[in-house]
Amino acid sequence: MANDRARRWWGRAAGSLTGLAAAGGAASGTNYIHNPLLGVSVAAAGALVGFPAGLAWDRRAERLARQRQWDDLFTDGPGPGPGGHGSPDSTWYWLAPWLAVVPFETRRRRYAAAVHQWCTTRQPGRVWRLTGDPGSGKTRLAIEIARALREDERQSWTVGWARPGRGAAGVELAAGWDRPTLIVVDDADARADLGELLAALDRTAGPQTVRLLLVARDFGDWWTAVQQPLQTAVDLADQGTRLGTIAEDAPGQRVAAKQALASYAAKLGTDPSGRRLTGITPGTPLILLHVAALAAAHRPGPVDVADAVAELLAEERAVWRTHATRQGLDEYPQVTTDVLRDLLAFTTLTGARTAADTRRLVPLVPALHDAGPELVDRLNAWLHLYDRVTGYWTRPRLPGVIAEHLTADALAGNTDLAAAVALAAATDEHATRVLAFLGRAATHATTAAAATTTLLDADPERLIPLAIRTARRGHHHLDRAIATAVDRHAPGWSTAQGLWDLLPQELNVLTHTQIATARACARTAPTEADRATALTLLADLHSRAGRSDEAITNAFAAVATWRNLAEASPDTHRPNLAGALIALSEARRHAGHFTESVTIAVEAVAAWRTLAEADPAVHRQHLANALNSLAGAYRQAGRIDEAITTAAEAVALRRDPATTDSSVHRARLAEALITLAEAARLADRFAEAISSAGEAASIHRDLAFTNPASHRSSLANALTTVADAMRLAGMHSEAVANANEAVSIWRPIAAADPVAHRSHLANALTALADAQTAAGRYGEAVISATEAATAWRDLAAVGSVAHRAALANGLTTLAHAQSLAHRLPEAVASATEAVAAWRPLAAADPTAHGTHFATALVILAHTRRLVGRYEEAIATATEAIDLYDSHPEWHQANKTAAEEIIRLCG
């Protein structure tokens, strides 16, 4: 400190002496000042001028020192800093978001404006969360937010991207400035120093001049873990931003892709006319639109979005070879194009911070084991075809979606490369980063699951637990790969138990890994009770995954075991038996066996009620779960009044203030509200249905913002129920909006795991078609219903009774929409298929399916009349009327419609 004061004093003194010397020299060098005393006066005046000059010199030095500190802690943006080596020779070069080749999307300006207003008007909260799937445009939006703040003439904002490991020091530096600062933390979920950064923000006093923009795919379990050590809650903004696709429908997506094509063509100097993009859907991510547009700009003709990444990868191989020739790599026959790909994938995953690390790591790559220093240096020079990640000597920085496809393709089945990656990623932190990278790849690269399994096989004991932890931090697309590895390595009881303890509480998260782990537990269980516990869990998981036959088999075995154990030790095992009964009831219900499901659930509810009366603190919520299951069974069995009464009791129990604080219990309350809403809708109690489903949607929307992987699917279910209720209540435009949102949520989920979720997408599409039909948007309704019916046909071919009923329902919706769109021959065909699908279902279970069968008969009669097939129309309408006469408890409006069809045919 004393030295600092001395430097400041000498700086000011130097300024004064400079002024004195300058003034004296000027005075003596002129013929106008002859009086020595006057010369001294002028010199003194120069000193007075010089002392402020010293102060200015000091302030400038401080500013320069502070700027050096800032540059050490921050970058100006996500792009390469000084020393970046990216070359426009690369096919991928122009995809970088910081190059801004494609103008910023108008649709996204409102998101940038919201953050700008939050900063400039000092709205509450110091942390804004920006989320979105990989390739949704998060980095580009952050760049635009930074640009707008820096250019704001009313306020002088400083914006910086925090360097890894330096965030806390950056916050402390910014807090000492007299100007507002926004710190951007990109890939926040991968930042090991985020907790320290947030703690430093909490320590800063004074006005809220430092704000954080955290950018991540989601804010799920990893965000909860980061906050736990903090002494105070994070000061979050009242809102946040979640990015989806660039447009909500395929036409809007095509417009965005066409604009991108024009931009890339202009940059490359090609003619965009005659170049066409195909395969664009409402769920296509922004990055894939841009990849396809760039591929189309490189060559004339059509480019399918699904093939665009592979096309660019293929073109880049020629660039690799040309650049390898420039670096003299043709002298080394082992350096093939595939080896260059492996090197690029390896260094992307691992990286080297120094030249020495590079010389140590590169020879780990297969075919490069004998590489000497000269070859390693040439290979490193070859890697400079691409920008490198800040802070690394060797780690290429590729466009995310390209890097993920490239790495997955290289690693899948390549056991030698996987062993090299596992060896290089020696620390848990490094291995977690590699697994997170593969988790992002799994959202769009078909080879990512195989690549992840290959890596896990290289060191299963260390990597499988790390993979589960990584998946829980939001990388849920690792699920299938982890499950495959667990099945392949068949862990013993204690290892399987350890893996199970790592898994999340929610049964709809990491379902495949939970199934594989529960299966391992059941296979290696040391006691009957342990095995029955695993089988109960396995049955529940299989039901949720749509694997009804396996669910029933496991639940039957679990119930049988628990009955025997409960007879010998009722106090110990009655709760276990009651839980297994619920699992069996759910398995039956998902298989379409509604009557059996009701019988089993009634027994379970009675058991839980007795237990809850004896120990309410322990068992009331178990009773609520059982009641919710019974209500669902009642509803699907057509016993609507009982369903409403039972669901209302479940909701009341789940509103217990002692249980509604956690996200798990809030989600269970929402689940009960959905069950109540679905039953109320079928009883024509539309206001009650809308209210209950709306509350459930609100809960799941809140939960989904922080943990979308766990709750977005539940939000979509709630929105579908809201849409159905609104449609029946005459709120047609609102119904379409909610159903559209549900479909947009399900599309990427179903694309990632069609076995588990294609049925959910088809259900949402059916609801959307119904809403569009009610709103008079018949052409759109036909498109939605056709897509739904196609999905249901595939599912029903190998699925359960429930899937066959869903197909019949989808065909009924399609026939109705086609008839209103005046596509009559198609309507007759769809209605005929619907009646054929409903007939055996109604014969087997008239209570559950009879009304639907009768409705399909009325629609078939109507379409046959419209095409002039009057006798067939009369016969079909008569069959429907007979059904309604046999069941006076059914809603009779369609009977009147059938009678009108007969009258018109006469």
Tab-separated table of N, CA and C in Angstrom, residues 335-443:
chain	number	residue	atom	x	y	z
A	335	VAL	N	-1.620	-41.003	-41.292
A	335	VAL	CA	-2.547	-39.886	-41.078
A	335	VAL	C	-3.581	-39.890	-42.203
A	336	THR	N	-4.530	-40.803	-42.112
A	336	THR	CA	-5.615	-40.871	-43.077
A	336	THR	C	-6.694	-39.840	-42.714
A	337	THR	N	-7.655	-39.713	-43.595
A	337	THR	CA	-8.751	-38.786	-43.316
A	337	THR	C	-9.543	-39.217	-42.093
A	338	ASP	N	-9.733	-40.524	-41.910
A	338	ASP	CA	-10.439	-41.012	-40.721
A	338	ASP	C	-9.646	-40.724	-39.451
A	339	VAL	N	-8.325	-40.813	-39.535
A	339	VAL	CA	-7.498	-40.486	-38.369
A	339	VAL	C	-7.611	-38.999	-38.040
A	340	LEU	N	-7.667	-38.164	-39.047
A	340	LEU	CA	-7.867	-36.739	-38.807
A	340	LEU	C	-9.213	-36.485	-38.123
A	341	ARG	N	-10.240	-37.224	-38.574
A	341	ARG	CA	-11.546	-37.101	-37.901
A	341	ARG	C	-11.446	-37.513	-36.442
A	342	ASP	N	-10.755	-38.642	-36.182
A	342	ASP	CA	-10.618	-39.113	-34.804
A	342	ASP	C	-9.843	-38.113	-33.962
A	343	LEU	N	-8.815	-37.526	-34.539
A	343	LEU	CA	-8.032	-36.514	-33.826
A	343	LEU	C	-8.894	-35.304	-33.481
A	344	LEU	N	-9.705	-34.881	-34.442
A	344	LEU	CA	-10.580	-33.728	-34.212
A	344	LEU	C	-11.594	-34.039	-33.115
A	345	ALA	N	-12.165	-35.242	-33.150
A	345	ALA	CA	-13.119	-35.629	-32.112
A	345	ALA	C	-12.438	-35.735	-30.751
A	346	PHE	N	-11.270	-36.353	-30.722
A	346	PHE	CA	-10.543	-36.550	-29.471
A	346	PHE	C	-10.174	-35.215	-28.826
A	347	THR	N	-9.611	-34.303	-29.595
A	347	THR	CA	-9.189	-33.015	-29.026
A	347	THR	C	-10.389	-32.140	-28.683
A	348	THR	N	-11.499	-32.308	-29.399
A	348	THR	CA	-12.713	-31.580	-29.033
A	348	THR	C	-13.202	-32.019	-27.655
A	349	LEU	N	-13.122	-33.316	-27.379
A	349	LEU	CA	-13.592	-33.844	-26.101
A	349	LEU	C	-12.614	-33.600	-24.962
A	350	THR	N	-11.314	-33.648	-25.257
A	350	THR	CA	-10.330	-33.612	-24.176
A	350	THR	C	-9.614	-32.274	-24.083
A	351	GLY	N	-8.958	-31.876	-25.170
A	351	GLY	CA	-8.239	-30.610	-25.155
A	351	GLY	C	-6.922	-30.703	-24.397
A	352	ALA	N	-6.034	-29.772	-24.704
A	352	ALA	CA	-4.740	-29.680	-24.025
A	352	ALA	C	-4.442	-28.210	-23.777
A	353	ARG	N	-4.088	-27.899	-22.542
A	353	ARG	CA	-3.891	-26.487	-22.183
A	353	ARG	C	-2.490	-25.983	-22.504
A	354	THR	N	-1.546	-26.878	-22.701
A	354	THR	CA	-0.178	-26.475	-23.001
A	354	THR	C	0.358	-27.311	-24.158
A	355	ALA	N	1.491	-26.852	-24.718
A	355	ALA	CA	2.134	-27.607	-25.789
A	355	ALA	C	2.603	-28.960	-25.270
A	356	ALA	N	3.067	-28.987	-24.030
A	356	ALA	CA	3.517	-30.254	-23.445
A	356	ALA	C	2.359	-31.239	-23.318
A	357	ASP	N	1.189	-30.733	-22.898
A	357	ASP	CA	0.018	-31.602	-22.813
A	357	ASP	C	-0.365	-32.146	-24.185
A	358	THR	N	-0.241	-31.297	-25.192
A	358	THR	CA	-0.574	-31.738	-26.551
A	358	THR	C	0.331	-32.895	-26.974
A	359	ARG	N	1.635	-32.757	-26.701
A	359	ARG	CA	2.573	-33.815	-27.085
A	359	ARG	C	2.317	-35.104	-26.309
A	360	ARG	N	1.733	-34.979	-25.112
A	360	ARG	CA	1.428	-36.162	-24.306
A	360	ARG	C	0.125	-36.828	-24.742
A	361	LEU	N	-0.883	-36.022	-25.125
A	361	LEU	CA	-2.217	-36.563	-25.374
A	361	LEU	C	-2.417	-37.041	-26.806
A	362	VAL	N	-1.880	-36.327	-27.792
A	362	VAL	CA	-2.135	-36.695	-29.185
A	362	VAL	C	-1.726	-38.138	-29.488
A	363	PRO	N	-0.602	-38.639	-28.960
A	363	PRO	CA	-0.257	-40.045	-29.243
A	363	PRO	C	-1.211	-41.073	-28.643
A	364	LEU	N	-2.179	-40.633	-27.833
A	364	LEU	CA	-3.187	-41.573	-27.346
A	364	LEU	C	-4.180	-41.952	-28.439
A	365	VAL	N	-4.295	-41.116	-29.466
A	365	VAL	CA	-5.247	-41.372	-30.550
A	365	VAL	C	-4.804	-42.613	-31.319
A	366	PRO	N	-5.735	-43.536	-31.587
A	366	PRO	CA	-5.368	-44.719	-32.372
A	366	PRO	C	-4.678	-44.316	-33.675
A	367	ALA	N	-3.659	-45.063	-34.057
A	367	ALA	CA	-2.830	-44.845	-35.255
A	367	ALA	C	-1.807	-43.740	-35.065
A	368	LEU	N	-1.827	-43.035	-33.936
A	368	LEU	CA	-0.844	-41.973	-33.691
A	368	LEU	C	0.028	-42.295	-32.475
A	369	HIS	N	0.053	-43.560	-32.054
A	369	HIS	CA	0.799	-43.918	-30.848
A	369	HIS	C	2.289	-43.624	-30.987
A	370	ASP	N	2.809	-43.700	-32.210
A	370	ASP	CA	4.245	-43.499	-32.421
A	370	ASP	C	4.568	-42.085	-32.881
A	371	ALA	N	3.607	-41.177	-32.766
A	371	ALA	CA	3.825	-39.814	-33.265
A	371	ALA	C	4.902	-39.104	-32.453
A	372	GLY	N	5.919	-38.599	-33.154
A	372	GLY	CA	6.966	-37.833	-32.494
A	372	GLY	C	6.621	-36.365	-32.415
A	373	PRO	N	7.499	-35.550	-31.797
A	373	PRO	CA	7.205	-34.124	-31.620
A	373	PRO	C	6.920	-33.394	-32.936
A	374	GLU	N	7.655	-33.737	-34.013
A	374	GLU	CA	7.441	-33.028	-35.276
A	374	GLU	C	6.051	-33.308	-35.839
A	375	LEU	N	5.637	-34.573	-35.819
A	375	LEU	CA	4.299	-34.902	-36.322
A	375	LEU	C	3.230	-34.272	-35.442
A	376	VAL	N	3.419	-34.295	-34.128
A	376	VAL	CA	2.428	-33.675	-33.236
A	376	VAL	C	2.300	-32.198	-33.533
A	377	ASP	N	3.422	-31.524	-33.766
A	377	ASP	CA	3.371	-30.092	-34.065
A	377	ASP	C	2.647	-29.846	-35.387
A	378	ARG	N	2.866	-30.690	-36.372
A	378	ARG	CA	2.166	-30.516	-37.652
A	378	ARG	C	0.661	-30.770	-37.494
A	379	LEU	N	0.332	-31.771	-36.693
A	379	LEU	CA	-1.093	-32.045	-36.447
A	379	LEU	C	-1.744	-30.881	-35.701
A	380	ASN	N	-1.017	-30.297	-34.762
A	380	ASN	CA	-1.560	-29.148	-34.039
A	380	ASN	C	-1.757	-27.965	-34.991
A	381	ALA	N	-0.797	-27.777	-35.909
A	381	ALA	CA	-0.957	-26.718	-36.912
A	381	ALA	C	-2.166	-27.006	-37.804
A	382	TRP	N	-2.379	-28.286	-38.123
A	382	TRP	CA	-3.554	-28.649	-38.923
A	382	TRP	C	-4.845	-28.303	-38.172
A	383	LEU	N	-4.863	-28.505	-36.866
A	383	LEU	CA	-6.053	-28.202	-36.073
A	383	LEU	C	-6.379	-26.708	-36.066
A	384	HIS	N	-5.404	-25.873	-36.436
A	384	HIS	CA	-5.663	-24.428	-36.478
A	384	HIS	C	-6.550	-24.037	-37.656
A	385	LEU	N	-6.985	-25.039	-38.413
A	385	LEU	CA	-8.051	-24.790	-39.388
A	385	LEU	C	-9.278	-24.220	-38.669
A	386	TYR	N	-9.393	-24.518	-37.376
A	386	TYR	CA	-10.540	-24.083	-36.575
A	386	TYR	C	-10.080	-23.176	-35.436
A	387	ASP	N	-10.981	-22.297	-35.002
A	387	ASP	CA	-10.720	-21.537	-33.781
A	387	ASP	C	-10.464	-22.501	-32.635
A	388	ARG	N	-9.734	-22.034	-31.654
A	388	ARG	CA	-9.548	-22.884	-30.474
A	388	ARG	C	-10.225	-22.245	-29.271
A	389	VAL	N	-10.630	-23.103	-28.348
A	389	VAL	CA	-11.311	-22.648	-27.148
A	389	VAL	C	-10.348	-21.833	-26.310
A	390	THR	N	-10.810	-20.704	-25.786
A	390	THR	CA	-9.979	-19.821	-24.975
A	390	THR	C	-9.375	-20.596	-23.807
A	391	GLY	N	-8.066	-20.416	-23.599
A	391	GLY	CA	-7.382	-21.063	-22.489
A	391	GLY	C	-6.765	-22.401	-22.845
A	392	TYR	N	-6.925	-22.853	-24.095
A	392	TYR	CA	-6.389	-24.149	-24.503
A	392	TYR	C	-5.343	-23.958	-25.599
A	393	TRP	N	-4.305	-24.746	-25.532
A	393	TRP	CA	-3.324	-24.789	-26.610
A	393	TRP	C	-3.890	-25.595	-27.781
A	394	THR	N	-4.563	-26.682	-27.428
A	394	THR	CA	-5.176	-27.538	-28.451
A	394	THR	C	-6.573	-27.938	-27.995
A	395	ARG	N	-7.574	-27.306	-28.546
A	395	ARG	CA	-8.961	-27.750	-28.390
A	395	ARG	C	-9.804	-26.989	-29.408
A	396	PRO	N	-10.094	-27.609	-30.543
A	396	PRO	CA	-10.811	-26.888	-31.601
A	396	PRO	C	-12.207	-26.473	-31.158
A	397	ARG	N	-12.605	-25.326	-31.642
A	397	ARG	CA	-13.926	-24.801	-31.309
A	397	ARG	C	-14.791	-24.902	-32.563
A	398	LEU	N	-15.651	-25.909	-32.593
A	398	LEU	CA	-16.499	-26.163	-33.752
A	398	LEU	C	-17.928	-25.750	-33.447
A	399	PRO	N	-18.739	-25.473	-34.480
A	399	PRO	CA	-20.162	-25.234	-34.235
A	399	PRO	C	-20.769	-26.424	-33.490
A	400	GLY	N	-21.569	-26.134	-32.453
A	400	GLY	CA	-22.033	-27.166	-31.540
A	400	GLY	C	-22.604	-28.394	-32.202
A	401	VAL	N	-23.596	-28.224	-33.082
A	401	VAL	CA	-24.270	-29.374	-33.663
A	401	VAL	C	-23.316	-30.173	-34.548
A	402	ILE	N	-22.376	-29.485	-35.223
A	402	ILE	CA	-21.393	-30.167	-36.058
A	402	ILE	C	-20.435	-30.968	-35.182
A	403	ALA	N	-19.929	-30.325	-34.127
A	403	ALA	CA	-18.991	-31.005	-33.235
A	403	ALA	C	-19.617	-32.250	-32.625
A	404	GLU	N	-20.881	-32.143	-32.258
A	404	GLU	CA	-21.551	-33.263	-31.600
A	404	GLU	C	-21.777	-34.425	-32.559
A	405	HIS	N	-22.181	-34.129	-33.789
A	405	HIS	CA	-22.338	-35.194	-34.789
A	405	HIS	C	-20.993	-35.830	-35.104
A	406	LEU	N	-19.987	-35.011	-35.339
A	406	LEU	CA	-18.658	-35.510	-35.685
A	406	LEU	C	-18.123	-36.431	-34.591
A	407	THR	N	-18.212	-35.982	-33.342
A	407	THR	CA	-17.668	-36.748	-32.229
A	407	THR	C	-18.439	-38.042	-32.017
A	408	ALA	N	-19.762	-37.972	-32.097
A	408	ALA	CA	-20.567	-39.183	-31.944
A	408	ALA	C	-20.248	-40.194	-33.033
A	409	ASP	N	-20.126	-39.723	-34.273
A	409	ASP	CA	-19.811	-40.631	-35.378
A	409	ASP	C	-18.447	-41.296	-35.174
A	410	ALA	N	-17.475	-40.518	-34.701
A	410	ALA	CA	-16.123	-41.050	-34.529
A	410	ALA	C	-16.054	-42.056	-33.383
A	411	LEU	N	-16.799	-41.810	-32.313
A	411	LEU	CA	-16.680	-42.602	-31.091
A	411	LEU	C	-17.530	-43.869	-31.120
A	412	ALA	N	-18.658	-43.841	-31.837
A	412	ALA	CA	-19.580	-44.981	-31.825
A	412	ALA	C	-18.896	-46.256	-32.313
A	413	GLY	N	-18.802	-47.242	-31.438
A	413	GLY	CA	-18.202	-48.515	-31.798
A	413	GLY	C	-16.690	-48.516	-31.881
A	414	ASN	N	-16.060	-47.365	-31.707
A	414	ASN	CA	-14.598	-47.251	-31.808
A	414	ASN	C	-14.011	-47.432	-30.411
A	415	THR	N	-13.798	-48.667	-30.022
A	415	THR	CA	-13.375	-48.949	-28.645
A	415	THR	C	-11.999	-48.387	-28.333
A	416	ASP	N	-11.104	-48.358	-29.322
A	416	ASP	CA	-9.764	-47.813	-29.077
A	416	ASP	C	-9.827	-46.312	-28.809
A	417	LEU	N	-10.629	-45.603	-29.601
A	417	LEU	CA	-10.760	-44.165	-29.379
A	417	LEU	C	-11.449	-43.899	-28.045
A	418	ALA	N	-12.465	-44.712	-27.707
A	418	ALA	CA	-13.148	-44.543	-26.425
A	418	ALA	C	-12.185	-44.759	-25.264
A	419	ALA	N	-11.311	-45.754	-25.381
A	419	ALA	CA	-10.325	-45.987	-24.321
A	419	ALA	C	-9.384	-44.804	-24.191
A	420	ALA	N	-9.025	-44.200	-25.318
A	420	ALA	CA	-8.145	-43.029	-25.279
A	420	ALA	C	-8.827	-41.856	-24.592
A	421	VAL	N	-10.105	-41.636	-24.907
A	421	VAL	CA	-10.850	-40.542	-24.279
A	421	VAL	C	-10.984	-40.786	-22.778
A	422	ALA	N	-11.323	-42.026	-22.394
A	422	ALA	CA	-11.467	-42.341	-20.973
A	422	ALA	C	-10.154	-42.130	-20.231
A	423	LEU	N	-9.036	-42.467	-20.857
A	423	LEU	CA	-7.726	-42.281	-20.229
A	423	LEU	C	-7.376	-40.805	-20.117
A	424	ALA	N	-7.678	-40.042	-21.163
A	424	ALA	CA	-7.359	-38.607	-21.136
A	424	ALA	C	-8.233	-37.853	-20.144
A	425	ALA	N	-9.508	-38.268	-20.042
A	425	ALA	CA	-10.434	-37.620	-19.102
A	425	ALA	C	-10.281	-38.277	-17.733
A	426	ALA	N	-9.117	-38.098	-17.134
A	426	ALA	CA	-8.755	-38.857	-15.945
A	426	ALA	C	-9.484	-38.387	-14.697
A	427	THR	N	-9.843	-37.116	-14.628
A	427	THR	CA	-10.527	-36.619	-13.439
A	427	THR	C	-12.035	-36.722	-13.631
A	428	ASP	N	-12.764	-36.765	-12.506
A	428	ASP	CA	-14.228	-36.828	-12.590
A	428	ASP	C	-14.780	-35.586	-13.281
A	429	GLU	N	-14.177	-34.428	-12.998
A	429	GLU	CA	-14.660	-33.184	-13.619
A	429	GLU	C	-14.516	-33.243	-15.132
A	430	HIS	N	-13.373	-33.740	-15.602
A	430	HIS	CA	-13.142	-33.827	-17.049
A	430	HIS	C	-14.073	-34.854	-17.682
A	431	ALA	N	-14.221	-36.009	-17.038
A	431	ALA	CA	-15.102	-37.040	-17.578
A	431	ALA	C	-16.544	-36.561	-17.629
A	432	THR	N	-16.957	-35.795	-16.614
A	432	THR	CA	-18.313	-35.249	-16.601
A	432	THR	C	-18.523	-34.301	-17.768
A	433	ARG	N	-17.491	-33.497	-18.079
A	433	ARG	CA	-17.610	-32.581	-19.215
A	433	ARG	C	-17.764	-33.350	-20.519
A	434	VAL	N	-17.026	-34.449	-20.668
A	434	VAL	CA	-17.142	-35.280	-21.869
A	434	VAL	C	-18.535	-35.882	-21.972
A	435	LEU	N	-19.054	-36.401	-20.863
A	435	LEU	CA	-20.387	-37.008	-20.862
A	435	LEU	C	-21.469	-35.970	-21.139
A	436	ALA	N	-21.300	-34.763	-20.605
A	436	ALA	CA	-22.274	-33.698	-20.883
A	436	ALA	C	-22.279	-33.356	-22.372
A	437	PHE	N	-21.100	-33.352	-22.977
A	437	PHE	CA	-21.000	-33.102	-24.416
A	437	PHE	C	-21.784	-34.163	-25.193
A	438	LEU	N	-21.615	-35.425	-24.812
A	438	LEU	CA	-22.342	-36.497	-25.488
A	438	LEU	C	-23.836	-36.418	-25.197
A	439	GLY	N	-24.199	-35.920	-24.011
A	439	GLY	CA	-25.616	-35.710	-23.706
A	439	GLY	C	-26.245	-34.697	-24.632
A	440	ARG	N	-25.501	-33.625	-24.920
A	440	ARG	CA	-26.026	-32.639	-25.883
A	440	ARG	C	-26.128	-33.255	-27.272
A	441	ALA	N	-25.133	-34.074	-27.625
A	441	ALA	CA	-25.158	-34.714	-28.947
A	441	ALA	C	-26.364	-35.626	-29.101
A	442	ALA	N	-26.766	-36.254	-28.000
A	442	ALA	CA	-27.869	-37.220	-28.069
A	442	ALA	C	-29.201	-36.583	-28.407
A	443	THR	N	-29.299	-35.264	-28.335
A	443	THR	CA	-30.561	-34.605	-28.689
A	443	THR	C	-30.808	-34.613	-30.191
